[in-house]
Amino acid sequence: MFFSVVLSYLPYALVTSFTPGPNNILAFHTVGQKGWVQGRSTLAGIVAGFFSVMAVCALGCYQLERLLPALTQVLPFAGALYLFWLALHLLRSTPAKDVSPRSTFWSGFFLQFVNGKIILYAITIYTGYVLPAGSGALLPIQPFVLTLFGTAGFLTWAAAGGLLQSFLRRHTRAFNGAMAAVLALCALDLLF
């Protein structure tokens, strides 16, 4: 059951983890400017904060389902609407601007608590895929799994450095269009 649930949200998780967002841009910038050794504290902060947000969202979604079960019938539709909005936003977006050069463990950690992308990522997966599948017992494992996906995404951006930056600047429309299409398919999967 665990693997079938993970496979159901895998496309959404991968698109969200590997497309531009605050974590990916911060990791890209930090390693590009400071290198792996000086940037490791910021990367560790991103991982610790990411896991914390995933755990808080899992607990919150579980409590919502337990206390307001009717709400869980509506949340997949809200998740689908968010995915369609995200796909549209991705289609219209341009390459991200530079971020602050001041990067520490705490800047990486606290960024997670204001990072709407990962908060909605967690809520969408928990309410759209995990809880409706009747896999609430597997919910405590999900923050670890989602953190692994998120970490893979931002470490890829960090490792890619200038190579990925030049690719995205040259092929922004095509890349964003492909990622938007995947998000739209994920939204349709939530609805049907």
Short mmCIF file of C-alpha atoms in Angstrom, two decimals:
data_model
loop_
_atom_site.label_atom_id
_atom_site.label_comp_id
_atom_site.label_asym_id
_atom_site.label_seq_id
_atom_site.Cartn_x
_atom_site.Cartn_y
_atom_site.Cartn_z
CA MET A 1 0.00 0.00 0.00
CA PHE A 2 2.85 2.39 0.84
CA PHE A 3 4.34 2.16 -2.64
CA SER A 4 1.00 2.54 -4.42
CA VAL A 5 0.33 5.76 -2.47
CA VAL A 6 3.82 7.11 -3.22
CA LEU A 7 3.46 6.19 -6.90
CA SER A 8 0.11 8.02 -7.05
CA TYR A 9 1.66 11.34 -5.99
CA LEU A 10 5.12 10.77 -7.50
CA PRO A 11 4.64 12.93 -10.65
CA TYR A 12 3.40 15.88 -8.59
CA ALA A 13 6.16 15.42 -6.00
CA LEU A 14 8.88 15.31 -8.65
CA VAL A 15 7.60 18.32 -10.56
CA THR A 16 7.26 20.33 -7.38
CA SER A 17 10.66 19.25 -6.07
CA PHE A 18 12.61 19.98 -9.25
CA THR A 19 10.95 23.16 -10.57
CA PRO A 20 12.12 26.61 -9.47
CA GLY A 21 11.12 27.63 -6.00
CA PRO A 22 12.63 29.29 -2.94
CA ASN A 23 14.61 26.21 -1.81
CA ASN A 24 15.99 25.43 -5.23
CA ILE A 25 16.99 29.03 -5.91
CA LEU A 26 18.59 29.45 -2.47
CA ALA A 27 20.54 26.18 -2.85
CA PHE A 28 21.56 27.08 -6.40
CA HIS A 29 22.73 30.54 -5.33
CA THR A 30 24.44 29.45 -2.11
CA VAL A 31 26.52 26.67 -3.66
CA GLY A 32 27.17 28.75 -6.78
CA GLN A 33 28.48 31.65 -4.71
CA LYS A 34 30.06 29.94 -1.69
CA GLY A 35 30.73 26.35 -2.74
CA TRP A 36 29.64 23.14 -1.04
CA VAL A 37 31.77 23.52 2.09
CA GLN A 38 30.64 27.04 3.00
CA GLY A 39 27.10 26.38 1.79
CA ARG A 40 26.51 23.17 3.74
CA SER A 41 25.01 24.92 6.78
CA THR A 42 22.36 26.60 4.61
CA LEU A 43 21.60 23.28 2.90
CA ALA A 44 21.30 21.58 6.30
CA GLY A 45 18.92 24.32 7.41
CA ILE A 46 16.76 23.76 4.33
CA VAL A 47 16.53 20.02 5.07
CA ALA A 48 15.74 20.51 8.78
CA GLY A 49 13.13 23.18 8.08
CA PHE A 50 11.60 21.21 5.20
CA PHE A 51 11.15 18.13 7.38
CA SER A 52 9.67 20.24 10.18
CA VAL A 53 7.08 21.75 7.84
CA MET A 54 6.23 18.32 6.37
CA ALA A 55 5.68 16.92 9.88
CA VAL A 56 3.55 19.87 11.04
CA CYS A 57 1.43 19.67 7.87
CA ALA A 58 0.98 15.90 8.29
CA LEU A 59 -0.25 16.35 11.84
CA GLY A 60 -2.51 19.23 10.83
CA CYS A 61 -4.05 17.36 7.91
CA TYR A 62 -4.58 14.25 10.03
CA GLN A 63 -6.33 16.29 12.72
CA LEU A 64 -8.51 18.01 10.13
CA GLU A 65 -9.56 14.67 8.70
CA ARG A 66 -10.29 13.29 12.16
CA LEU A 67 -12.20 16.33 13.40
CA LEU A 68 -13.83 17.46 10.14
CA PRO A 69 -14.10 14.41 7.86
CA ALA A 70 -16.39 16.24 5.42
CA LEU A 71 -13.61 18.73 4.78
CA THR A 72 -11.43 15.97 3.32
CA GLN A 73 -14.01 15.51 0.58
CA VAL A 74 -13.47 19.13 -0.53
CA LEU A 75 -9.70 19.39 -0.10
CA PRO A 76 -8.77 17.34 -3.21
CA PHE A 77 -10.74 19.87 -5.29
CA ALA A 78 -8.89 22.70 -3.58
CA GLY A 79 -5.63 20.85 -4.28
CA ALA A 80 -6.58 20.43 -7.93
CA LEU A 81 -7.41 24.13 -8.22
CA TYR A 82 -4.03 24.95 -6.68
CA LEU A 83 -2.28 22.66 -9.17
CA PHE A 84 -4.06 24.30 -12.10
CA TRP A 85 -3.13 27.74 -10.72
CA LEU A 86 0.47 26.61 -10.26
CA ALA A 87 0.56 25.25 -13.83
CA LEU A 88 -0.75 28.55 -15.18
CA HIS A 89 1.72 30.51 -13.04
CA LEU A 90 4.56 28.30 -14.25
CA LEU A 91 3.57 28.87 -17.88
CA ARG A 92 3.68 32.64 -17.38
CA SER A 93 6.82 32.80 -15.21
CA THR A 94 10.26 34.05 -16.16
CA PRO A 95 13.67 33.06 -14.76
CA ALA A 96 14.00 33.85 -11.05
CA LYS A 97 16.04 36.76 -9.86
CA ASP A 98 19.03 36.47 -7.56
CA VAL A 99 18.47 35.94 -3.82
CA SER A 100 20.19 37.47 -0.83
CA PRO A 101 23.87 36.55 -0.45
CA ARG A 102 23.44 36.11 3.31
CA SER A 103 22.95 32.36 3.76
CA THR A 104 23.11 30.50 7.08
CA PHE A 105 21.52 27.43 8.68
CA TRP A 106 18.77 29.63 10.11
CA SER A 107 18.08 31.40 6.83
CA GLY A 108 17.56 28.00 5.20
CA PHE A 109 15.51 26.71 8.14
CA PHE A 110 13.15 29.66 8.59
CA LEU A 111 12.62 30.06 4.85
CA GLN A 112 10.61 26.83 5.02
CA PHE A 113 7.97 28.31 7.31
CA VAL A 114 7.16 31.07 4.82
CA ASN A 115 7.67 28.91 1.73
CA GLY A 116 4.12 28.62 0.39
CA LYS A 117 5.25 26.19 -2.29
CA ILE A 118 6.23 23.44 0.17
CA ILE A 119 3.35 24.09 2.56
CA LEU A 120 0.84 23.66 -0.28
CA TYR A 121 2.92 20.72 -1.57
CA ALA A 122 2.47 18.92 1.75
CA ILE A 123 -1.21 19.77 2.16
CA THR A 124 -1.98 18.70 -1.41
CA ILE A 125 -0.21 15.35 -1.05
CA TYR A 126 -1.63 14.56 2.39
CA THR A 127 -5.22 15.54 1.61
CA GLY A 128 -5.29 14.60 -2.07
CA TYR A 129 -3.38 11.32 -2.08
CA VAL A 130 -2.41 9.90 1.32
CA LEU A 131 -5.50 10.33 3.51
CA PRO A 132 -8.10 9.56 0.78
CA ALA A 133 -6.29 6.27 0.12
CA GLY A 134 -7.06 5.28 3.70
CA SER A 135 -3.38 5.27 4.51
CA GLY A 136 -3.46 7.44 7.61
CA ALA A 137 -1.32 4.82 9.36
CA LEU A 138 1.40 5.57 6.83
CA LEU A 139 1.18 9.31 7.45
CA PRO A 140 4.09 9.41 9.96
CA ILE A 141 6.43 8.04 7.26
CA GLN A 142 5.38 10.59 4.64
CA PRO A 143 7.38 13.57 6.01
CA PHE A 144 10.55 11.53 5.54
CA VAL A 145 9.58 10.54 1.98
CA LEU A 146 8.58 14.08 1.00
CA THR A 147 11.78 15.46 2.55
CA LEU A 148 13.79 12.99 0.44
CA PHE A 149 12.07 14.25 -2.73
CA GLY A 150 12.55 17.89 -1.72
CA THR A 151 16.19 17.33 -0.82
CA ALA A 152 16.84 15.57 -4.13
CA GLY A 153 15.35 18.58 -5.91
CA PHE A 154 17.34 21.31 -4.23
CA LEU A 155 20.59 19.31 -4.23
CA THR A 156 20.16 18.82 -7.97
CA TRP A 157 19.79 22.58 -8.37
CA ALA A 158 22.80 23.18 -6.15
CA ALA A 159 24.92 20.71 -8.15
CA ALA A 160 23.77 22.00 -11.50
CA GLY A 161 24.92 25.54 -10.69
CA GLY A 162 25.65 27.63 -13.73
CA LEU A 163 24.85 24.81 -16.18
CA LEU A 164 21.21 24.65 -15.14
CA GLN A 165 20.96 28.42 -14.99
CA SER A 166 22.08 28.84 -18.58
CA PHE A 167 19.79 26.01 -19.77
CA LEU A 168 16.73 27.50 -18.08
CA ARG A 169 17.45 30.96 -19.44
CA ARG A 170 17.66 29.56 -22.97
CA HIS A 171 14.71 27.17 -22.70
CA THR A 172 12.47 28.72 -20.05
CA ARG A 173 9.25 28.55 -22.08
CA ALA A 174 9.69 24.91 -23.14
CA PHE A 175 10.74 23.74 -19.67
CA ASN A 176 7.92 25.62 -17.94
CA GLY A 177 5.41 24.37 -20.50
CA ALA A 178 6.40 20.74 -19.93
CA MET A 179 6.27 21.14 -16.15
CA ALA A 180 2.90 22.94 -16.36
CA ALA A 181 1.48 20.08 -18.43
CA VAL A 182 2.58 17.54 -15.82
CA LEU A 183 1.00 19.64 -13.06
CA ALA A 184 -2.26 19.89 -15.01
CA LEU A 185 -2.30 16.08 -15.42
CA CYS A 186 -1.75 15.71 -11.68
CA ALA A 187 -4.69 18.04 -11.04
CA LEU A 188 -6.89 15.97 -13.34
CA ASP A 189 -5.77 12.83 -11.51
CA LEU A 190 -6.97 14.38 -8.23
CA LEU A 191 -10.39 15.08 -9.73
CA PHE A 192 -11.00 11.77 -11.49
#
